[in-house]
Amino acid sequence: MDKWIKILALVFTLPCAAATNTIPVESFSNLRMIESPQVSPNGESIVAIYNTENGPLVVLSAFGSAKITGLAQLKKAKDRVDFVRWSGSEYVIIGTSYPGYFNGMYYRVSRLYGINVKTKKVRELINKRMSKQSFHEVQSYQLTSTLKNEPEHVLISTYDKRDKAYSVFKVDLSDGGFDKQFANKYEVGAWYPDANGVIRLGIGGEKAKGIFQDKGHFISTWYRKTEDEDFALLHKKKMGEGATFSVQGLTDDGSQAYILSDRETGRQSLWLYDIVSGQFASKLFGHEKFDLSATITNSSGKIVGVTWNDDFQRRHYFDEKDSQHFEDIKAALKGYEVFISSESKDQSKVLVFAIKDNSPGKYFWLDLKSNKGGLWFSQYPHLEKQPLASVQAIEYPASDGLMIPAYLTLPVGLQEGEKPALVVLPHGGPHARDMRYFDPLVQLIASRGYAVLQMNFRGSEGFGTKFETDGYYQWGKRMQQDVMDGVAWLDTQNIVTKDACIVGASYGGYVALTAAFQSSERFKCVVSIAGISDLKVLVEDEERQSSYVDNIVEFGDEDAVEALDEVSAIANINKIKAPILLIHGTRDTRVGYSQSKDFYKKAKGKLDINYIEFKDGTHFLDNPENRKVAYDELSKFLRKHL
């Protein structure tokens, strides 16, 4: 692997700020400089999202060059670029979203744009007929498929008032024309094409009476053999009952589907499913301990492997050639966790993402034909060469004996016997999980001299069905106890002091607020970012309900709904003793900002509490100015109380 020595040397010569005793907050609060880069099929260009102070910019770069050209700029603090994708090597599709206001609430609205990279012409991909409708401002457009045989066309789905459902349109990227493919009569919301771009499979919710009237209690599967046939209902399953069934794609002839399911093993595995017979044909791959998290597709859109997560993402390729291709690339960047971010159709031009627990992610370009390569960009250039903390994988016993996977980050430069104060950082979701990768928030806290404890409590994903479902109906109960059991365990290890604060965002914010009254003597301060203070309001708000919101409580059990007050901070303010910092954005489409605002109004005057409200702020603090303020206020708050 001598040919890669020059590439490896570049890792240590990245542009960065000079190392300092205290790294500025802005170095952590900046958004990732580069996101979602994609190599064109011909390998000549890279398109990516470049986050600037004035909002996200879609940029173009020649492969192997660090010079970038702007293609499209979105409104500052208004729009978000969710993805960029090539359609052939001439057109780029941009997926964006923004918080749209309708019927008194904000909704995340998705829109698509097409750019001709030769002419630089940008076109919003909207249906002209539908654009005249009163609700068009909150109408979403979803990219269903790029078409490998017709790169000047894509498939887009959007709500059609005539069908009263999401229908599929073939869209001409040269003139923006929409051609409806068929009428949606099937209660289908997600469509899947075969290798030739013909829609063959549809998955959707079937309407049912009750609180989910508009969401559906059942998952239905629709299929057709040819383009000329109507779709037929193959089967349906009740949400939350039986094995999971997640379509990942179709085989080339469209007769079989790749399905992620926990059937038989209790862990998400990849299966081949015969659509016509409605039977599983074979299991392609499963891990003995972890759920599979996703499938890997090549530059042609074919599924070639799977991923799962232990402390980092792991990959398995079905073909030995693909596996060796990946292993050769990994060998070029030893010491890093490596991903193939994107590559040309012939796999000769590869963009590689490399990251560590204590080193920001960065992109390298590799030209395998010419045996050349080099650094493209770091996501956090101002954190390169800075003294960042290592993350330790640990596990601890919960009070009922179950082992809980967790991570402990200790600040850099601790002297022998020195014990830092602790910040407990439960993740959001709750159906998500923490991993061992570099995390700017963890590193910010550690850089201020605190230890950070993260835990994958019951209800976290990736550890098998039982581990996740054991968290159902356990908000403020078993899941909360798993968090506190981690704190209690760490107290016995003689690593940190008893001084501790708890910080969380979204569900993690709920955990922090719940700990404020359930464990009022344990924490010296509490921080909730876009957190939940009132579970009853959350679950009774039908407009924000997803199909899985009833994992919080059984809706048919009125006593259980009323009992949510017992595990809601807003109903237990008199038990809280620690100072509280609340942060929330007014355009949060996941957790309404009233969850923080109403709590603040009720607690003001009774508690030491501060509320920071970001006008037009989102759930994820994706406005760089808001994130800078939030991280700065968090740092000050921790310094004051720890």
XYZ file of C-alpha atoms in Angstrom:
642
model
C 0.000 0.000 0.000
C 2.969 2.367 -0.517
C 1.015 4.261 -3.133
C -1.214 5.692 -0.354
C 1.583 7.173 1.796
C 1.007 10.691 0.471
C -2.674 10.477 1.330
C -1.964 9.399 4.891
C 0.488 12.256 5.375
C -2.207 14.746 4.521
C -4.200 13.730 7.572
C -1.651 15.498 9.708
C -1.299 18.664 7.615
C -4.904 19.849 7.592
C -5.600 23.589 7.794
C -6.801 24.427 11.270
C -6.734 26.954 14.061
C -3.754 26.909 16.400
C -4.167 24.676 19.433
C -5.332 26.590 22.493
C -5.938 25.836 26.152
C -9.630 26.525 25.681
C -11.063 25.803 22.255
C -13.602 28.487 21.280
C -17.264 27.521 21.432
C -17.659 28.487 17.754
C -15.321 25.664 16.744
C -17.867 23.168 18.101
C -21.071 25.002 17.271
C -20.328 25.482 13.584
C -22.405 23.256 11.345
C -20.472 20.592 9.444
C -18.728 22.485 6.668
C -19.385 19.844 3.991
C -22.227 17.330 3.921
C -23.635 14.641 1.609
C -21.041 14.800 -1.188
C -21.868 12.770 -4.290
C -19.522 11.769 -7.138
C -21.021 12.030 -10.622
C -21.471 8.729 -12.496
C -18.694 9.675 -14.943
C -16.350 10.524 -12.041
C -15.612 14.041 -13.242
C -17.395 16.074 -10.544
C -18.527 16.157 -6.934
C -21.669 17.933 -5.748
C -22.159 18.632 -2.034
C -23.847 20.773 0.619
C -21.596 23.552 1.919
C -22.847 25.194 5.121
C -22.144 28.919 5.262
C -23.068 31.707 7.660
C -25.691 32.781 5.137
C -27.321 29.380 4.853
C -26.633 26.116 3.008
C -25.017 26.355 -0.409
C -25.038 23.566 -3.012
C -21.578 23.451 -4.571
C -19.793 21.728 -7.451
C -16.170 20.645 -7.494
C -14.021 18.894 -10.066
C -12.965 15.476 -8.749
C -9.554 15.819 -7.126
C -9.835 19.586 -6.682
C -10.597 21.600 -3.534
C -11.970 24.473 -5.603
C -15.750 24.745 -5.329
C -18.357 26.599 -7.354
C -21.745 27.600 -5.967
C -24.823 26.223 -7.728
C -27.707 27.274 -5.455
C -28.082 29.193 -2.194
C -31.029 28.663 0.145
C -32.617 31.227 2.409
C -30.800 31.759 5.666
C -32.595 30.196 8.650
C -35.573 29.288 6.461
C -34.706 26.276 4.329
C -32.656 23.144 4.908
C -30.862 21.079 2.246
C -31.584 17.443 3.068
C -29.709 15.771 0.197
C -28.147 16.180 -3.222
C -28.198 13.433 -5.843
C -27.016 13.028 -9.407
C -29.366 12.088 -12.242
C -26.845 11.058 -14.851
C -23.784 13.308 -14.932
C -25.563 16.442 -16.128
C -28.380 17.009 -13.639
C -28.355 17.311 -9.847
C -31.472 16.882 -7.725
C -31.591 18.935 -4.515
C -33.884 17.828 -1.701
C -34.852 20.674 0.622
C -37.317 21.231 3.429
C -38.712 24.079 5.467
C -41.231 24.527 8.309
C -44.564 25.367 6.659
C -47.444 26.813 8.688
C -50.927 25.347 8.224
C -54.005 25.161 10.465
C -52.160 26.690 13.394
C -49.128 24.395 13.289
C -45.725 24.058 11.616
C -45.065 21.072 9.378
C -41.827 19.972 7.722
C -42.426 20.542 4.001
C -40.174 18.857 1.406
C -39.373 20.416 -1.974
C -37.167 19.382 -4.899
C -35.024 21.332 -7.348
C -33.178 20.268 -10.471
C -29.917 21.873 -11.640
C -28.217 21.474 -14.987
C -24.551 21.607 -13.959
C -23.490 22.718 -17.450
C -25.852 25.668 -17.792
C -26.189 26.261 -13.991
C -29.950 26.666 -14.517
C -32.016 25.880 -11.400
C -35.638 24.765 -11.633
C -38.070 24.047 -8.798
C -39.769 20.738 -9.539
C -43.409 21.488 -8.779
C -46.591 20.516 -10.559
C -48.067 23.662 -12.148
C -51.628 22.381 -11.788
C -51.158 21.731 -8.079
C -49.306 24.987 -7.435
C -52.620 26.840 -7.750
C -54.135 24.988 -4.775
C -54.578 26.848 -1.505
C -52.559 24.342 0.527
C -49.635 24.145 -1.926
C -47.369 26.044 0.475
C -47.374 22.989 2.726
C -47.363 20.363 -0.034
C -44.346 18.073 -0.047
C -42.571 16.573 -3.060
C -40.542 13.365 -2.592
C -37.915 11.912 -4.911
C -39.036 8.352 -5.642
C -36.250 7.384 -8.033
C -33.637 8.603 -10.446
C -33.791 6.625 -13.698
C -30.491 5.101 -14.768
C -31.691 4.647 -18.362
C -33.276 8.121 -18.560
C -31.018 10.545 -16.673
C -33.020 13.531 -17.942
C -36.081 12.243 -16.051
C -36.853 11.377 -12.409
C -39.837 9.926 -10.565
C -41.437 12.194 -7.972
C -44.366 11.533 -5.656
C -46.626 14.207 -4.226
C -50.152 14.532 -2.901
C -52.745 14.669 -5.689
C -56.084 16.129 -4.657
C -57.803 14.148 -7.402
C -56.591 10.846 -5.955
C -56.667 12.024 -2.339
C -53.327 10.245 -2.011
C -49.654 10.440 -2.997
C -49.271 9.776 -6.724
C -46.177 9.244 -8.875
C -45.130 11.550 -11.709
C -42.385 11.222 -14.280
C -40.696 14.619 -14.386
C -38.685 16.018 -17.297
C -35.667 17.814 -15.830
C -35.157 19.884 -18.975
C -38.532 21.640 -18.830
C -40.039 20.618 -15.454
C -43.003 18.840 -17.047
C -44.999 16.404 -14.850
C -46.460 13.253 -16.410
C -48.705 11.254 -14.070
C -47.892 7.547 -14.142
C -51.167 6.184 -12.744
C -53.964 7.077 -10.345
C -53.291 6.172 -6.735
C -56.375 4.276 -5.555
C -54.509 2.130 -3.092
C -53.818 3.998 0.180
C -50.120 3.865 -0.725
C -47.622 6.434 0.528
C -44.264 4.931 -0.555
C -43.576 3.610 -4.053
C -40.768 1.342 -5.296
C -39.615 0.998 -8.913
C -37.830 -1.907 -10.574
C -34.440 -1.544 -12.302
C -36.113 -0.012 -15.347
C -37.949 2.633 -13.366
C -41.388 0.988 -13.500
C -43.303 1.320 -10.239
C -44.004 -2.232 -9.121
C -44.512 -2.080 -5.356
C -46.361 0.227 -2.979
C -46.434 0.342 0.821
C -48.999 2.324 2.746
C -51.285 2.682 5.719
C -54.850 1.460 5.606
C -57.358 3.738 7.298
C -58.891 2.592 10.542
C -61.340 4.108 12.965
C -60.145 5.765 16.130
C -57.348 8.115 17.042
C -55.234 7.097 14.027
C -57.986 7.745 11.505
C -55.668 9.776 9.293
C -52.554 7.746 9.935
C -53.594 4.094 9.612
C -53.290 1.120 11.909
C -52.234 -1.311 9.201
C -49.359 -1.587 6.757
C -50.543 -2.771 3.357
C -48.445 -4.061 0.450
C -49.555 -3.562 -3.151
C -47.945 -5.078 -6.256
C -48.251 -5.359 -10.005
C -46.338 -7.623 -12.399
C -46.277 -5.241 -15.358
C -46.693 -1.556 -16.075
C -50.051 -2.168 -17.737
C -51.700 -3.896 -14.778
C -53.543 -2.465 -11.803
C -52.027 -2.951 -8.369
C -53.379 -5.768 -6.206
C -53.292 -5.972 -2.399
C -50.923 -8.761 -1.393
C -51.173 -8.571 2.384
C -51.434 -6.254 5.352
C -50.170 -6.357 8.898
C -51.187 -4.510 12.021
C -48.683 -1.966 13.237
C -46.713 -3.236 16.208
C -47.864 -6.841 15.811
C -45.835 -9.653 14.315
C -42.484 -9.323 12.587
C -41.268 -6.050 11.143
C -41.399 -5.596 7.362
C -39.319 -2.806 5.825
C -38.862 -2.750 2.040
C -35.321 -1.803 0.966
C -35.625 -2.364 -2.770
C -36.499 -4.775 -5.557
C -34.526 -7.328 -7.523
C -33.752 -6.465 -11.144
C -36.826 -8.234 -12.489
C -39.057 -6.769 -9.758
C -40.419 -10.144 -8.698
C -38.721 -10.183 -5.298
C -38.113 -7.558 -2.623
C -35.260 -7.031 -0.189
C -36.845 -6.825 3.268
C -35.402 -5.904 6.646
C -37.320 -7.971 9.197
C -36.845 -9.281 12.724
C -38.686 -12.530 11.944
C -37.313 -15.717 13.518
C -34.211 -14.115 15.066
C -35.569 -11.092 16.964
C -33.019 -8.910 15.162
C -33.340 -6.977 11.930
C -31.956 -9.183 9.164
C -32.083 -8.933 5.372
C -34.469 -11.305 3.642
C -35.445 -11.997 0.079
C -39.220 -11.922 -0.231
C -41.221 -13.425 -3.097
C -43.839 -10.780 -3.799
C -46.365 -12.837 -5.746
C -46.539 -15.739 -3.294
C -46.259 -13.463 -0.275
C -43.597 -15.744 1.222
C -40.071 -15.146 2.443
C -37.669 -16.983 0.131
C -34.407 -16.853 2.107
C -32.382 -14.939 4.663
C -29.480 -13.156 2.967
C -27.661 -11.912 6.054
C -28.142 -11.310 9.755
C -25.859 -10.474 12.670
C -25.868 -12.648 15.758
C -26.009 -9.688 18.180
C -27.004 -6.455 16.423
C -29.813 -5.340 14.150
C -28.899 -4.577 10.571
C -29.302 -0.827 10.138
C -29.377 -0.358 6.359
C -28.548 -1.780 2.969
C -25.627 -0.665 0.806
C -26.336 0.278 -2.789
C -23.778 0.726 -5.538
C -23.633 3.595 -8.020
C -26.295 1.867 -10.145
C -28.709 1.595 -7.238
C -28.300 -2.161 -6.796
C -28.218 -3.545 -3.240
C -24.750 -5.028 -2.721
C -24.430 -5.303 1.061
C -25.665 -4.411 4.535
C -24.552 -2.397 7.552
C -24.943 -2.738 11.302
C -23.636 -0.782 14.280
C -21.638 -1.940 17.273
C -19.572 1.017 18.499
C -19.076 2.020 14.876
C -20.764 1.161 11.604
C -19.758 -2.210 10.155
C -20.250 -3.438 6.587
C -20.789 -6.760 4.845
C -20.701 -7.057 1.067
C -22.319 -9.969 -0.724
C -19.692 -10.078 -3.488
C -16.023 -10.735 -2.732
C -14.934 -8.133 -5.298
C -16.920 -5.406 -3.518
C -15.568 -6.571 -0.166
C -11.953 -6.442 -1.356
C -12.556 -3.013 -2.893
C -13.647 -1.725 0.518
C -10.804 -3.439 2.402
C -8.218 -1.860 0.087
C -9.691 1.570 0.762
C -9.711 0.966 4.540
C -6.054 -0.019 4.392
C -5.215 3.362 2.897
C -6.468 5.181 6.000
C -5.416 3.028 8.928
C -6.541 4.152 12.354
C -9.749 5.692 11.011
C -13.269 4.403 10.709
C -13.793 4.524 6.957
C -16.874 4.774 4.709
C -17.237 4.904 0.970
C -19.182 8.128 0.744
C -19.715 7.989 -3.016
C -18.015 6.696 -6.143
C -18.219 6.804 -9.916
C -20.160 4.204 -11.865
C -16.990 2.247 -12.687
C -15.761 2.554 -9.045
C -12.477 4.117 -10.133
C -13.133 7.536 -8.568
C -13.945 7.170 -4.876
C -14.788 9.727 -2.205
C -13.927 8.332 1.222
C -15.115 9.565 4.628
C -12.698 8.972 7.533
C -13.400 9.676 11.212
C -12.274 8.778 14.751
C -13.799 9.239 18.176
C -11.441 12.168 18.804
C -10.942 13.428 15.253
C -13.528 15.154 13.053
C -14.757 13.497 9.884
C -12.956 14.378 6.667
C -13.234 13.462 3.006
C -10.473 12.038 0.824
C -10.569 11.507 -2.921
C -8.992 8.426 -4.448
C -8.361 7.889 -8.160
C -7.763 4.154 -8.326
C -6.773 4.145 -11.991
C -4.004 6.718 -11.626
C -3.097 5.721 -8.057
C -3.565 9.265 -6.828
C -5.441 10.694 -3.901
C -5.635 13.436 -1.352
C -7.601 15.339 1.217
C -10.740 17.097 0.012
C -12.307 18.777 3.088
C -12.657 18.336 6.847
C -16.131 18.782 8.310
C -14.722 20.768 11.237
C -11.419 22.289 10.048
C -11.051 24.425 13.191
C -11.041 21.291 15.347
C -8.218 19.614 13.467
C -5.014 19.277 15.514
C -6.875 20.306 18.644
C -6.557 18.214 21.838
C -9.822 16.282 21.707
C -10.995 13.599 24.115
C -11.110 9.867 23.463
C -14.412 8.019 23.922
C -14.430 4.763 25.899
C -16.959 2.018 25.271
C -18.253 0.673 28.596
C -21.244 -1.213 29.915
C -22.895 -1.302 33.295
C -25.550 -3.424 35.017
C -29.033 -1.988 35.327
C -30.813 -2.531 38.624
C -32.506 -5.653 37.210
C -29.199 -7.078 35.968
C -29.449 -6.248 32.256
C -26.188 -4.896 30.856
C -26.524 -1.434 29.332
C -24.022 -0.363 26.634
C -22.645 3.117 27.217
C -19.817 5.552 26.480
C -17.611 7.528 28.837
C -15.572 10.508 27.674
C -12.986 11.969 30.042
C -11.391 15.379 29.439
C -7.903 15.573 27.993
C -4.988 16.162 30.378
C -6.363 14.748 33.617
C -3.668 14.285 36.234
C -3.354 11.014 38.123
C -6.092 10.849 40.738
C -7.914 13.900 39.340
C -11.673 13.417 39.114
C -13.804 15.677 36.924
C -17.437 16.643 37.446
C -19.957 14.710 35.365
C -22.403 15.629 32.604
C -24.989 12.948 31.821
C -26.061 13.141 28.169
C -28.972 10.787 27.269
C -29.760 10.596 23.557
C -32.965 11.630 21.799
C -35.421 9.462 19.920
C -35.888 7.480 22.038
C -35.700 4.945 19.177
C -32.155 5.968 18.275
C -28.765 5.178 19.779
C -25.421 6.714 20.616
C -22.211 5.530 18.986
C -18.510 6.073 19.566
C -17.908 8.564 16.779
C -16.654 12.104 17.129
C -19.507 14.284 18.410
C -19.013 18.069 18.649
C -21.367 18.441 21.638
C -19.596 15.698 23.597
C -16.242 17.243 22.717
C -17.415 20.724 23.720
C -18.439 19.486 27.162
C -15.238 17.468 27.616
C -13.121 20.435 26.497
C -14.591 22.405 29.411
C -13.183 19.839 31.838
C -16.193 17.580 32.412
C -16.671 13.843 31.990
C -19.537 12.838 29.697
C -21.666 9.736 30.217
C -23.907 8.527 27.383
C -26.009 5.388 27.597
C -28.100 3.270 25.261
C -30.981 2.636 27.647
C -33.766 0.188 26.892
C -35.795 1.508 23.994
C -32.627 2.296 22.022
C -32.423 0.790 18.549
C -29.875 -1.592 17.102
C -29.628 -4.135 19.922
C -32.472 -6.427 18.900
C -36.240 -6.212 19.045
C -36.621 -7.140 22.710
C -34.145 -4.504 23.885
C -36.050 -1.828 21.973
C -39.593 -2.942 22.798
C -38.729 -3.306 26.497
C -38.688 0.490 26.436
C -42.273 0.757 25.178
C -44.624 2.396 27.721
C -41.565 3.071 29.907
C -41.096 6.823 29.549
C -40.093 8.061 32.988
C -39.977 4.478 34.256
C -37.665 1.658 33.166
C -35.892 3.750 30.524
C -35.358 6.506 33.086
C -34.105 3.982 35.630
C -31.529 2.682 33.143
C -30.116 6.223 32.935
C -29.956 6.645 36.685
C -28.466 3.170 37.110
C -25.584 4.348 34.917
C -25.011 7.356 37.158
C -25.117 5.142 40.248
C -22.667 2.674 38.698
C -20.235 5.426 37.758
C -20.379 6.694 41.347
C -18.844 3.363 42.440
C -15.944 3.546 39.990
C -14.083 6.418 41.694
C -13.594 8.167 38.328
C -15.730 11.298 38.663
C -16.938 13.518 41.470
C -20.499 13.462 42.762
C -21.073 16.875 41.162
C -23.241 16.257 38.102
C -25.562 17.950 35.631
C -27.882 16.272 33.130
C -28.236 17.609 29.583
C -30.490 16.333 26.814
C -32.201 17.225 23.556
C -35.640 16.049 22.360
C -36.348 12.791 24.241
C -33.045 13.408 26.047
C -34.526 16.731 27.174
C -37.490 14.798 28.546
C -35.084 12.556 30.476
C -33.317 15.616 31.901
C -36.562 17.294 33.031
C -37.859 14.041 34.492
C -34.623 13.550 36.426
C -35.097 17.063 37.794
C -38.060 15.886 39.898
C -37.477 12.139 40.172
C -33.816 12.517 41.204
C -33.934 16.045 42.568
C -30.977 15.608 44.935
C -28.596 14.089 42.381
C -28.092 16.865 39.826
C -26.775 20.371 40.363
C -28.279 21.589 37.082
C -30.579 20.476 34.270
C -30.591 21.423 30.561
C -33.429 20.600 28.161
C -33.032 21.437 24.458
C -36.285 21.001 22.495
C -37.411 18.699 25.284
C -40.786 17.433 26.475
C -42.301 18.554 29.755
C -45.905 17.373 29.310
C -46.439 13.835 28.004
C -50.210 14.068 28.097
C -50.211 17.062 25.756
C -47.756 15.269 23.473
C -49.809 12.107 23.047
C -53.148 13.885 22.819
C -51.885 16.156 20.059
C -53.126 14.143 17.073
C -51.445 16.418 14.563
C -48.017 15.439 15.856
C -48.737 11.747 16.308
C -46.815 9.193 14.308
C -47.837 5.572 13.971
C -45.682 4.697 16.966
C -46.722 7.361 19.455
C -48.794 4.724 21.235
C -45.506 3.179 22.404
C -45.758 5.847 25.098
C -49.170 4.795 26.418
C -52.154 2.621 25.527
C -54.698 5.092 24.186
C -57.629 2.910 25.137
C -56.570 3.059 28.778
C -57.853 6.417 30.061
C -56.300 5.836 33.479
C -52.892 5.309 31.861
C -53.214 8.545 29.901
C -54.115 10.434 33.086
C -51.165 8.804 34.855
C -48.774 10.468 32.415
C -48.819 13.443 34.801
C -46.797 11.290 37.186
C -43.910 11.212 34.704
C -44.221 14.776 33.375
C -42.124 17.601 34.773
C -44.835 20.219 34.293
C -47.011 18.419 36.845
C -44.172 18.029 39.369
C -42.560 21.455 39.534
C -42.818 21.523 43.334
C -40.368 18.575 43.525
C -37.647 20.257 41.453
C -34.652 21.854 43.177
C -31.907 22.236 40.553
C -31.506 25.269 38.251
C -32.901 24.648 34.754
C -31.944 25.931 31.301
C -34.559 25.529 28.553
C -33.799 26.043 24.847
C -36.401 25.734 22.077
C -37.116 26.974 18.540
C -40.517 28.324 17.533
C -40.572 26.328 14.287
C -39.897 22.957 15.859
C -41.998 20.443 13.896
C -41.012 17.483 16.127
C -41.689 18.848 19.608
C -43.831 21.974 19.792
C -42.042 24.839 21.529
C -45.002 25.190 23.894
C -43.532 22.173 25.720
C -40.755 24.484 26.955
C -42.659 27.765 26.952
C -45.586 26.475 29.035
C -43.215 24.807 31.491
C -41.269 28.033 31.858
C -44.427 30.066 32.491
C -45.538 27.669 35.197
C -42.100 27.347 36.824
C -41.036 30.987 36.603
C -40.888 32.507 40.051
C -40.751 29.075 41.685
C -37.462 27.814 40.251
C -34.090 29.116 39.153
C -34.975 28.789 35.471
C -33.960 30.433 32.198
C -35.686 30.011 28.838
C -34.024 30.812 25.509
C -36.444 30.900 22.589
C -35.169 31.023 19.011
C -37.538 32.731 16.614
C -37.878 30.501 13.542
C -35.581 27.951 15.203
C -35.946 24.251 14.324
C -35.740 21.041 16.331
C -32.118 20.421 15.358
C -30.571 23.884 15.889
C -29.567 23.906 12.225
C -29.243 27.691 12.171
C -25.540 28.353 12.919
C -26.296 31.497 14.919
C -28.818 29.656 17.096
C -26.426 26.781 17.664
C -23.646 29.179 18.651
C -25.918 30.853 21.228
C -27.165 27.490 22.532
C -23.680 26.026 22.954
C -22.378 29.234 24.503
C -25.254 29.381 27.012
C -24.783 25.694 27.812
C -21.082 26.259 28.510
C -21.808 29.199 30.800
C -24.556 27.292 32.604
C -22.308 24.303 33.290
C -19.457 26.548 34.415
C -21.768 28.354 36.828
C -23.202 25.233 38.448
C -20.348 22.711 38.211
